[in-house]
Structure formats: structure tokens, C-alpha cells
Amino acid sequence: MTSVATKLDSAFVHLEASMQSGRIPGGVLGVVDSSGNRAVRAIGQAQTVPTARPMTEEIWFDLASLTKVIFTTERILALAEAGRIDLDAPLISIIPDYRHYNLDNWERKITFRQCLGHQTPYPAVFPLYTFGRDPDLLRTFLLQHEFPAGPAVYSDINFILLGIALERIAGKWIRDMDPGPGFAWSADQMTAAATEDCYWRHRVLVGEVHDDNCSALQGAGNAGLFGTVSSVLDFAIGKLVAAGPDALIRTPLSSRRTHGWELPYEGWSGGELNSRETIGHTGFTGTGIWIDFERGHAWTLLTNRVHPTRHFDSGILTLRRAVGDAINAF
């Protein structure tokens, strides 16, 4: 069996090339197998402006949409396993005031399972943060906003709503919930990878959430989680050796998605050489996690590709695919 160190060596050359070409400031790559063997390596800069700091294996990353699978999906499925929610019940079973001025609209029929699988008519992008910065008012606005029904696409709204459901059940905001072992809702500026020089917040974001809507909501189910390569690999090995309720994260809801996770398809982020028993997810800031159950290994690629701006071709998809194929070439 090929060692995780050998797999990492093969894949790391792609991360190194991406950094040296100026596509990304830096990154950390980690590989783990079902026996707990792991290999990790860092390269480049955690921050370049206004000051420079080196990337290390201990750097905290804004995990962005990895929040969806590491935090929100986990808690929704745990509540379903405990009988607290019915995945096929509409969101209004927990959020009764959702679009309550029109009892016949389609939003009131949307279920938890549909949100987990992005099988809803919500728009792909909605700049909720442009409507203000009062988190209570923004939640109320979202719950009463009338969206035109479109085709089913990947939409953050699904997980913002799932996050609101978690808040209703827990009686507190997500930012006040336990993010899980090894994770946090913010990070120290001296030990975090920088993200964007934000136009509307007027600063380089370091240790605070990059996602605009999550920032305005002061915590949401779609983004906001921070972690290190170690904490992401710990989570991944937990999935590799788990059973029971975790079967749902491997159960397809469509040709491309399970409950919360993405499945392999032509051109997907995990490359072409993974087994069909692979799930994964990416984050906008330049993060990603992939778990191949058949091969018994997982990997995470954490970069700060939006630093200092998202408006640049970082080549992140090409990098992710090359890393995945290198790891799975053995």
C-alpha cells in the first residue's frame, strides 16, 4: 500500500508550482488514511499585504463552505437521527414564520432534505449583506423575501435557512454554538491565513469570516468555520471509520450530490482518478476536503487564493484536480 507521505510528495509539486507562478500566496496540503497515518506540508505566505507572514502547518484557515459539511450538515443529520427533525418535513416545521404571509407559496413546501441536496429553486447568489448589517433584521428579511422560483442550483440560501433552523432549535445563534473539536468561529490574526482586502469592510480580512452574507448575519449555516489542516484531517478520518448515520453523507440525492456533499462527476474538483465512493466539498476562499471510502484515504487542500483579491484567476479548480489525481494515481 502506498504511504500517505508518497501520495503527498506526488501532489505537493502542484501546490508548489501554483505558488511559485504567483497564482496563490500559499497553502497547506494534508493526506490521511483510515489507519490514522497522515502527512502534511505547507508552502508560501499566509499573508502578503499589508505585511508578510509565512505559511505554516499550524495556520488557521477561513474554511468558507466547508462549514456546510463539517458543521451544518453534521448537526442537521444528528438532529434527524435523534428524532428532533424529519428530513422530509418542510422547514416550516421548525421555522413556522417562514413566508407566513402567503401560506400557499413554494418556499413553505421546501424540506430539510431538499436544502441539504441543493434541490431547491433558490437563486445561486443573493447579496443579503447589501440590505443592511442588523443580523436580526436580515434574518427576518430573508424569511419574508419572495424569490422567483428558478432551476435547482447550488445556493447558499439552502444552508443559511438550515442554519436558522439550528438556531431556532438551540435557542441561540450559530456563533454561540460549539463549532466542534479543533474548529472555531474566528482566529487570531497572527495565526490565520489572510483572505480579501474587502471593499465594504475596508480592511484586509484576517481571522474574521470572508463570506459577505455570513459576516452581515454575524454567523450563518453556509460559512464562518475556521480550522487548521490538523482539524480538517481529524474530521476526515472520523468519516473514514464511521458508520450508521454517516451513511447519509454517501447516499445520493442527485447525480452530483448527497446529503450536504458533492459526488464525483466529469470535471469535478477531486479529479478523475478517485473511486466512485468519494465525496468532497470546496470553499470559496480556496479550501477543500475529499474522502475516498474505497481507497481508505482523504485529503485536504487549504489555500488563501482570494488574498488579497478574489478578482484574479487563481487557477484553483485546475490545482484541486491535479492534486486529487496525483494522490489517487497510485
mmCIF file of C-alpha atoms in Angstrom:
data_model
loop_
_atom_site.group_PDB
_atom_site.id
_atom_site.type_symbol
_atom_site.label_atom_id
_atom_site.label_comp_id
_atom_site.label_asym_id
_atom_site.label_seq_id
_atom_site.Cartn_x
_atom_site.Cartn_y
_atom_site.Cartn_z
ATOM 1 C CA MET A 1 0.000 0.000 0.000
ATOM 2 C CA THR A 2 1.391 3.373 -0.991
ATOM 3 C CA SER A 3 2.177 5.548 2.017
ATOM 4 C CA VAL A 4 0.429 8.848 2.638
ATOM 5 C CA ALA A 5 3.850 10.538 2.543
ATOM 6 C CA THR A 6 4.429 9.288 -1.000
ATOM 7 C CA LYS A 7 0.979 10.464 -2.058
ATOM 8 C CA LEU A 8 1.630 13.871 -0.530
ATOM 9 C CA ASP A 9 5.015 14.159 -2.251
ATOM 10 C CA SER A 10 3.396 13.443 -5.610
ATOM 11 C CA ALA A 11 0.649 16.013 -5.106
ATOM 12 C CA PHE A 12 2.672 18.732 -3.392
ATOM 13 C CA VAL A 13 4.567 19.598 -6.579
ATOM 14 C CA HIS A 14 1.327 21.018 -7.997
ATOM 15 C CA LEU A 15 0.760 23.219 -4.954
ATOM 16 C CA GLU A 16 4.362 24.362 -5.130
ATOM 17 C CA ALA A 17 4.053 25.221 -8.827
ATOM 18 C CA SER A 18 0.855 27.179 -8.220
ATOM 19 C CA MET A 19 2.526 29.218 -5.503
ATOM 20 C CA GLN A 20 5.715 29.834 -7.474
ATOM 21 C CA SER A 21 3.718 31.013 -10.508
ATOM 22 C CA GLY A 22 2.010 33.665 -8.388
ATOM 23 C CA ARG A 23 -1.435 32.084 -8.655
ATOM 24 C CA ILE A 24 -1.838 31.698 -4.880
ATOM 25 C CA PRO A 25 0.100 33.172 -1.936
ATOM 26 C CA GLY A 26 0.407 29.826 -0.191
ATOM 27 C CA GLY A 27 -1.259 26.703 1.075
ATOM 28 C CA VAL A 28 -1.197 23.567 3.193
ATOM 29 C CA LEU A 29 -1.792 20.055 1.883
ATOM 30 C CA GLY A 30 -2.668 17.105 4.080
ATOM 31 C CA VAL A 31 -3.351 13.414 3.410
ATOM 32 C CA VAL A 32 -4.643 10.826 5.895
ATOM 33 C CA ASP A 33 -5.600 7.159 5.680
ATOM 34 C CA SER A 34 -8.095 5.055 7.608
ATOM 35 C CA SER A 35 -5.318 3.790 9.927
ATOM 36 C CA GLY A 36 -4.612 7.329 11.052
ATOM 37 C CA ASN A 37 -1.358 7.787 9.154
ATOM 38 C CA ARG A 38 -1.035 11.334 7.914
ATOM 39 C CA ALA A 39 1.351 13.622 6.076
ATOM 40 C CA VAL A 40 1.177 17.420 5.964
ATOM 41 C CA ARG A 41 3.232 20.141 4.298
ATOM 42 C CA ALA A 42 2.947 23.930 3.980
ATOM 43 C CA ILE A 43 4.368 26.400 1.476
ATOM 44 C CA GLY A 44 4.291 30.107 0.688
ATOM 45 C CA GLN A 45 2.796 33.015 2.574
ATOM 46 C CA ALA A 46 -0.144 33.188 4.967
ATOM 47 C CA GLN A 47 -0.337 36.921 4.266
ATOM 48 C CA THR A 48 1.334 39.273 1.798
ATOM 49 C CA VAL A 49 -0.327 42.662 2.449
ATOM 50 C CA PRO A 50 -0.049 44.922 4.297
ATOM 51 C CA THR A 51 2.606 42.763 5.996
ATOM 52 C CA ALA A 52 4.043 39.368 5.100
ATOM 53 C CA ARG A 53 3.809 36.216 7.219
ATOM 54 C CA PRO A 54 4.924 32.702 6.276
ATOM 55 C CA MET A 55 2.529 29.814 5.858
ATOM 56 C CA THR A 56 2.897 27.038 8.421
ATOM 57 C CA GLU A 57 1.138 23.777 9.188
ATOM 58 C CA GLU A 58 -0.463 25.442 12.229
ATOM 59 C CA ILE A 59 -2.140 28.270 10.288
ATOM 60 C CA TRP A 60 -5.890 28.682 10.740
ATOM 61 C CA PHE A 61 -7.999 28.996 7.582
ATOM 62 C CA ASP A 62 -11.383 30.502 6.894
ATOM 63 C CA LEU A 63 -12.941 27.249 5.674
ATOM 64 C CA ALA A 64 -15.826 29.030 3.907
ATOM 65 C CA SER A 65 -18.325 26.492 2.514
ATOM 66 C CA LEU A 66 -16.633 23.576 4.251
ATOM 67 C CA THR A 67 -18.826 24.894 7.075
ATOM 68 C CA LYS A 68 -21.744 23.346 5.201
ATOM 69 C CA VAL A 69 -20.434 19.797 5.574
ATOM 70 C CA ILE A 70 -18.273 19.961 8.703
ATOM 71 C CA PHE A 71 -20.789 21.874 10.827
ATOM 72 C CA THR A 72 -24.289 22.378 9.414
ATOM 73 C CA THR A 73 -24.853 19.023 7.690
ATOM 74 C CA GLU A 74 -23.453 17.178 10.702
ATOM 75 C CA ARG A 75 -25.854 18.870 13.099
ATOM 76 C CA ILE A 76 -28.916 18.568 10.882
ATOM 77 C CA LEU A 77 -28.297 14.840 10.388
ATOM 78 C CA ALA A 78 -27.661 14.342 14.108
ATOM 79 C CA LEU A 79 -30.977 16.041 14.915
ATOM 80 C CA ALA A 80 -32.704 13.824 12.367
ATOM 81 C CA GLU A 81 -31.119 10.710 13.896
ATOM 82 C CA ALA A 82 -32.323 11.851 17.316
ATOM 83 C CA GLY A 83 -35.862 12.360 16.003
ATOM 84 C CA ARG A 84 -35.770 16.110 16.550
ATOM 85 C CA ILE A 85 -36.465 16.881 12.887
ATOM 86 C CA ASP A 86 -37.868 14.986 9.919
ATOM 87 C CA LEU A 87 -35.661 15.457 6.864
ATOM 88 C CA ASP A 88 -38.701 15.195 4.590
ATOM 89 C CA ALA A 89 -40.723 17.707 6.581
ATOM 90 C CA PRO A 90 -40.846 21.319 5.375
ATOM 91 C CA LEU A 91 -38.642 23.929 7.007
ATOM 92 C CA ILE A 92 -41.777 25.498 8.488
ATOM 93 C CA SER A 93 -41.944 22.573 10.919
ATOM 94 C CA ILE A 94 -39.127 24.404 12.722
ATOM 95 C CA ILE A 95 -39.471 27.898 11.210
ATOM 96 C CA PRO A 96 -43.272 28.404 11.176
ATOM 97 C CA ASP A 97 -42.982 32.098 10.314
ATOM 98 C CA TYR A 98 -41.139 31.385 7.062
ATOM 99 C CA ARG A 99 -43.104 33.249 4.343
ATOM 100 C CA HIS A 100 -46.174 33.108 6.609
ATOM 101 C CA TYR A 101 -47.930 35.943 4.786
ATOM 102 C CA ASN A 102 -48.531 33.602 1.846
ATOM 103 C CA LEU A 103 -49.396 30.116 3.075
ATOM 104 C CA ASP A 104 -49.547 28.627 -0.426
ATOM 105 C CA ASN A 105 -46.133 29.679 -1.722
ATOM 106 C CA TRP A 106 -43.481 27.178 -2.783
ATOM 107 C CA GLU A 107 -40.988 28.224 -0.100
ATOM 108 C CA ARG A 108 -43.223 26.809 2.648
ATOM 109 C CA LYS A 109 -43.008 23.389 0.991
ATOM 110 C CA ILE A 110 -39.186 23.216 0.902
ATOM 111 C CA THR A 111 -37.834 20.350 3.016
ATOM 112 C CA PHE A 112 -34.649 19.854 5.003
ATOM 113 C CA ARG A 113 -33.523 17.099 2.641
ATOM 114 C CA GLN A 114 -34.027 19.330 -0.397
ATOM 115 C CA CYS A 115 -31.864 22.023 1.196
ATOM 116 C CA LEU A 116 -29.130 19.515 2.043
ATOM 117 C CA GLY A 117 -29.039 18.381 -1.582
ATOM 118 C CA HIS A 118 -29.446 21.847 -3.157
ATOM 119 C CA GLN A 119 -32.637 20.642 -4.828
ATOM 120 C CA THR A 120 -34.496 23.919 -4.411
ATOM 121 C CA PRO A 121 -35.438 26.828 -6.726
ATOM 122 C CA TYR A 122 -33.425 29.465 -4.821
ATOM 123 C CA PRO A 123 -31.025 31.681 -6.798
ATOM 124 C CA ALA A 124 -27.368 30.739 -6.892
ATOM 125 C CA VAL A 125 -26.302 34.108 -5.474
ATOM 126 C CA PHE A 126 -28.165 36.584 -3.276
ATOM 127 C CA PRO A 127 -26.295 39.594 -1.789
ATOM 128 C CA LEU A 128 -28.171 39.653 1.505
ATOM 129 C CA TYR A 129 -25.433 41.795 3.064
ATOM 130 C CA THR A 130 -26.367 44.724 0.813
ATOM 131 C CA PHE A 131 -29.668 45.100 2.682
ATOM 132 C CA GLY A 132 -28.016 46.122 5.952
ATOM 133 C CA ARG A 133 -25.928 44.851 8.845
ATOM 134 C CA ASP A 134 -28.545 44.231 11.543
ATOM 135 C CA PRO A 135 -28.393 40.426 11.919
ATOM 136 C CA ASP A 136 -31.889 40.067 13.390
ATOM 137 C CA LEU A 137 -33.445 42.236 10.705
ATOM 138 C CA LEU A 138 -31.556 40.423 7.944
ATOM 139 C CA ARG A 139 -32.840 37.057 9.164
ATOM 140 C CA THR A 140 -36.386 38.438 9.229
ATOM 141 C CA PHE A 141 -35.931 39.939 5.778
ATOM 142 C CA LEU A 142 -34.685 36.659 4.321
ATOM 143 C CA LEU A 143 -37.578 34.700 5.819
ATOM 144 C CA GLN A 144 -40.117 37.033 4.202
ATOM 145 C CA HIS A 145 -38.353 37.770 0.921
ATOM 146 C CA GLU A 146 -40.141 36.496 -2.191
ATOM 147 C CA PHE A 147 -37.775 34.691 -4.532
ATOM 148 C CA PRO A 148 -38.782 33.817 -8.084
ATOM 149 C CA ALA A 149 -38.598 30.050 -8.481
ATOM 150 C CA GLY A 150 -35.760 29.016 -10.795
ATOM 151 C CA PRO A 151 -33.905 25.814 -11.656
ATOM 152 C CA ALA A 152 -32.316 23.846 -8.841
ATOM 153 C CA VAL A 153 -28.756 25.115 -8.384
ATOM 154 C CA TYR A 154 -26.128 25.201 -5.655
ATOM 155 C CA SER A 155 -27.290 28.020 -3.378
ATOM 156 C CA ASP A 156 -26.033 29.346 -0.061
ATOM 157 C CA ILE A 157 -29.630 30.177 0.825
ATOM 158 C CA ASN A 158 -30.264 26.474 1.457
ATOM 159 C CA PHE A 159 -27.684 26.390 4.229
ATOM 160 C CA ILE A 160 -28.461 29.825 5.620
ATOM 161 C CA LEU A 161 -32.006 28.542 6.163
ATOM 162 C CA LEU A 162 -30.736 25.291 7.677
ATOM 163 C CA GLY A 163 -28.612 27.427 9.979
ATOM 164 C CA ILE A 164 -31.650 29.435 11.052
ATOM 165 C CA ALA A 165 -33.415 26.151 11.821
ATOM 166 C CA LEU A 166 -30.469 25.115 14.020
ATOM 167 C CA GLU A 167 -30.698 28.460 15.794
ATOM 168 C CA ARG A 168 -34.408 28.033 16.434
ATOM 169 C CA ILE A 169 -33.881 24.563 17.899
ATOM 170 C CA ALA A 170 -30.898 25.573 20.036
ATOM 171 C CA GLY A 171 -32.334 28.929 21.089
ATOM 172 C CA LYS A 172 -29.082 30.719 20.250
ATOM 173 C CA TRP A 173 -27.140 31.981 17.276
ATOM 174 C CA ILE A 174 -24.703 29.755 15.443
ATOM 175 C CA ARG A 175 -21.782 31.898 16.563
ATOM 176 C CA ASP A 176 -22.671 30.923 20.169
ATOM 177 C CA MET A 177 -22.761 27.187 19.381
ATOM 178 C CA ASP A 178 -19.866 24.777 19.857
ATOM 179 C CA PRO A 179 -18.168 24.618 16.431
ATOM 180 C CA GLY A 180 -16.729 21.190 17.154
ATOM 181 C CA PRO A 181 -13.292 19.933 18.267
ATOM 182 C CA GLY A 182 -10.452 21.781 16.564
ATOM 183 C CA PHE A 183 -12.711 24.406 14.992
ATOM 184 C CA ALA A 184 -13.701 27.982 15.839
ATOM 185 C CA TRP A 185 -15.766 30.907 14.530
ATOM 186 C CA SER A 186 -12.757 33.220 14.327
ATOM 187 C CA ALA A 187 -8.992 33.058 14.634
ATOM 188 C CA ASP A 188 -6.113 35.075 15.973
ATOM 189 C CA GLN A 189 -4.764 37.446 13.327
ATOM 190 C CA MET A 190 -1.196 36.299 13.923
ATOM 191 C CA THR A 191 -2.015 32.647 13.270
ATOM 192 C CA ALA A 192 -4.634 32.932 10.486
ATOM 193 C CA ALA A 193 -4.341 32.995 6.716
ATOM 194 C CA ALA A 194 -5.434 36.332 5.289
ATOM 195 C CA THR A 195 -8.270 36.467 2.784
ATOM 196 C CA GLU A 196 -9.545 39.501 0.914
ATOM 197 C CA ASP A 197 -8.889 43.211 1.107
ATOM 198 C CA CYS A 198 -12.627 43.808 1.471
ATOM 199 C CA TYR A 199 -14.216 46.748 -0.321
ATOM 200 C CA TRP A 200 -17.151 47.192 2.047
ATOM 201 C CA ARG A 201 -15.409 46.334 5.314
ATOM 202 C CA HIS A 202 -12.384 48.472 4.327
ATOM 203 C CA ARG A 203 -9.670 46.152 5.618
ATOM 204 C CA VAL A 204 -7.732 43.021 4.845
ATOM 205 C CA LEU A 205 -9.697 40.207 6.455
ATOM 206 C CA VAL A 206 -7.618 38.083 8.810
ATOM 207 C CA GLY A 207 -9.222 35.770 11.333
ATOM 208 C CA GLU A 208 -12.751 37.019 10.549
ATOM 209 C CA VAL A 209 -15.187 35.464 8.104
ATOM 210 C CA HIS A 210 -14.730 36.338 4.448
ATOM 211 C CA ASP A 211 -18.245 35.421 3.297
ATOM 212 C CA ASP A 212 -20.245 38.646 2.963
ATOM 213 C CA ASN A 213 -23.636 37.272 3.986
ATOM 214 C CA CYS A 214 -22.246 35.323 6.933
ATOM 215 C CA SER A 215 -20.462 38.443 8.121
ATOM 216 C CA ALA A 216 -23.599 40.562 7.971
ATOM 217 C CA LEU A 217 -25.624 37.845 9.717
ATOM 218 C CA GLN A 218 -22.890 37.529 12.366
ATOM 219 C CA GLY A 219 -22.845 33.789 11.831
ATOM 220 C CA ALA A 220 -24.695 31.510 9.419
ATOM 221 C CA GLY A 221 -25.010 27.914 8.298
ATOM 222 C CA ASN A 222 -23.281 28.434 4.960
ATOM 223 C CA ALA A 223 -19.854 29.680 6.098
ATOM 224 C CA GLY A 224 -17.860 31.017 9.036
ATOM 225 C CA LEU A 225 -15.966 27.991 10.344
ATOM 226 C CA PHE A 226 -12.203 28.253 10.943
ATOM 227 C CA GLY A 227 -9.845 25.326 11.254
ATOM 228 C CA THR A 228 -6.337 24.024 10.657
ATOM 229 C CA VAL A 229 -5.158 21.221 8.415
ATOM 230 C CA SER A 230 -4.988 19.039 11.527
ATOM 231 C CA SER A 231 -8.610 19.660 12.494
ATOM 232 C CA VAL A 232 -9.862 19.025 8.948
ATOM 233 C CA LEU A 233 -7.900 15.761 8.739
ATOM 234 C CA ASP A 234 -9.234 14.731 12.152
ATOM 235 C CA PHE A 235 -12.752 15.274 10.826
ATOM 236 C CA ALA A 236 -11.965 13.314 7.662
ATOM 237 C CA ILE A 237 -10.628 10.258 9.464
ATOM 238 C CA GLY A 238 -13.734 10.296 11.626
ATOM 239 C CA LYS A 239 -15.774 9.902 8.463
ATOM 240 C CA LEU A 240 -13.495 7.170 7.063
ATOM 241 C CA VAL A 241 -14.039 4.925 10.085
ATOM 242 C CA ALA A 242 -17.642 5.876 10.934
ATOM 243 C CA ALA A 243 -20.868 4.006 10.253
ATOM 244 C CA GLY A 244 -24.575 4.422 10.987
ATOM 245 C CA PRO A 245 -25.960 7.923 10.397
ATOM 246 C CA ASP A 246 -22.930 8.830 8.289
ATOM 247 C CA ALA A 247 -24.358 6.628 5.553
ATOM 248 C CA LEU A 248 -26.500 9.594 4.510
ATOM 249 C CA ILE A 249 -23.486 11.654 3.526
ATOM 250 C CA ARG A 250 -22.756 8.919 0.979
ATOM 251 C CA THR A 251 -26.380 8.496 -0.140
ATOM 252 C CA PRO A 252 -27.042 10.246 -3.474
ATOM 253 C CA LEU A 253 -29.859 12.760 -3.732
ATOM 254 C CA SER A 254 -28.957 13.535 -7.351
ATOM 255 C CA SER A 255 -26.246 12.604 -9.817
ATOM 256 C CA ARG A 256 -23.899 15.155 -8.233
ATOM 257 C CA ARG A 257 -24.936 15.471 -4.610
ATOM 258 C CA THR A 258 -25.559 13.540 -1.403
ATOM 259 C CA HIS A 259 -26.845 14.953 1.879
ATOM 260 C CA GLY A 260 -24.628 18.036 2.017
ATOM 261 C CA TRP A 261 -21.713 16.668 -0.011
ATOM 262 C CA GLU A 262 -20.716 16.532 -3.652
ATOM 263 C CA LEU A 263 -20.219 13.339 -5.672
ATOM 264 C CA PRO A 264 -17.696 12.793 -8.485
ATOM 265 C CA TYR A 265 -18.712 13.907 -11.971
ATOM 266 C CA GLU A 266 -16.810 14.849 -15.093
ATOM 267 C CA GLY A 267 -14.741 17.925 -14.312
ATOM 268 C CA TRP A 268 -15.346 17.944 -10.554
ATOM 269 C CA SER A 269 -12.837 19.322 -8.061
ATOM 270 C CA GLY A 270 -11.493 15.970 -6.852
ATOM 271 C CA GLY A 271 -10.048 14.965 -10.221
ATOM 272 C CA GLU A 272 -10.739 11.961 -12.417
ATOM 273 C CA LEU A 273 -8.855 9.165 -10.639
ATOM 274 C CA ASN A 274 -10.789 8.900 -7.382
ATOM 275 C CA SER A 275 -13.142 5.985 -6.848
ATOM 276 C CA ARG A 276 -16.896 6.348 -7.221
ATOM 277 C CA GLU A 277 -17.087 6.003 -3.434
ATOM 278 C CA THR A 278 -15.722 9.524 -2.952
ATOM 279 C CA ILE A 279 -17.367 12.631 -1.551
ATOM 280 C CA GLY A 280 -15.980 16.131 -1.328
ATOM 281 C CA HIS A 281 -16.674 19.806 -0.901
ATOM 282 C CA THR A 282 -14.873 23.053 -1.626
ATOM 283 C CA GLY A 283 -14.806 26.509 -0.071
ATOM 284 C CA PHE A 284 -14.671 29.831 -1.931
ATOM 285 C CA THR A 285 -11.619 31.055 -0.023
ATOM 286 C CA GLY A 286 -9.569 28.238 -1.573
ATOM 287 C CA THR A 287 -10.256 25.302 0.718
ATOM 288 C CA GLY A 288 -11.397 21.747 0.062
ATOM 289 C CA ILE A 289 -11.865 18.286 1.560
ATOM 290 C CA TRP A 290 -12.253 14.953 -0.253
ATOM 291 C CA ILE A 291 -12.856 11.497 1.263
ATOM 292 C CA ASP A 292 -12.394 8.328 -0.789
ATOM 293 C CA PHE A 293 -14.011 5.483 1.126
ATOM 294 C CA GLU A 294 -12.996 2.751 -1.314
ATOM 295 C CA ARG A 295 -9.311 3.665 -1.189
ATOM 296 C CA GLY A 296 -9.479 4.445 2.514
ATOM 297 C CA HIS A 297 -7.865 7.848 2.385
ATOM 298 C CA ALA A 298 -8.782 11.525 2.451
ATOM 299 C CA TRP A 299 -7.049 14.779 1.646
ATOM 300 C CA THR A 300 -7.476 18.471 2.254
ATOM 301 C CA LEU A 301 -6.042 21.368 0.293
ATOM 302 C CA LEU A 302 -6.186 24.678 2.153
ATOM 303 C CA THR A 303 -5.125 27.852 0.353
ATOM 304 C CA ASN A 304 -5.657 31.593 0.680
ATOM 305 C CA ARG A 305 -6.336 32.021 -3.018
ATOM 306 C CA VAL A 306 -8.593 35.108 -2.504
ATOM 307 C CA HIS A 307 -5.755 37.070 -0.850
ATOM 308 C CA PRO A 308 -5.585 39.935 -1.471
ATOM 309 C CA THR A 309 -8.470 39.786 -4.001
ATOM 310 C CA ARG A 310 -10.979 37.341 -5.451
ATOM 311 C CA HIS A 311 -10.893 39.205 -8.780
ATOM 312 C CA PHE A 312 -7.996 37.204 -10.180
ATOM 313 C CA ASP A 313 -7.659 33.860 -11.944
ATOM 314 C CA SER A 314 -6.071 31.741 -9.238
ATOM 315 C CA GLY A 315 -6.465 28.521 -11.223
ATOM 316 C CA ILE A 316 -7.861 26.862 -8.109
ATOM 317 C CA LEU A 317 -10.000 24.278 -9.940
ATOM 318 C CA THR A 318 -7.049 23.117 -12.023
ATOM 319 C CA LEU A 319 -4.902 22.906 -8.895
ATOM 320 C CA ARG A 320 -7.512 20.940 -6.959
ATOM 321 C CA ARG A 321 -7.964 18.433 -9.774
ATOM 322 C CA ALA A 322 -4.219 17.991 -10.256
ATOM 323 C CA VAL A 323 -3.727 17.387 -6.527
ATOM 324 C CA GLY A 324 -6.552 14.860 -6.425
ATOM 325 C CA ASP A 325 -5.274 12.952 -9.443
ATOM 326 C CA ALA A 326 -1.739 12.871 -8.058
ATOM 327 C CA ILE A 327 -2.941 11.441 -4.738
ATOM 328 C CA ASN A 328 -5.110 8.844 -6.467
ATOM 329 C CA ALA A 329 -2.581 7.836 -9.157
ATOM 330 C CA PHE A 330 -1.146 5.001 -7.045
#
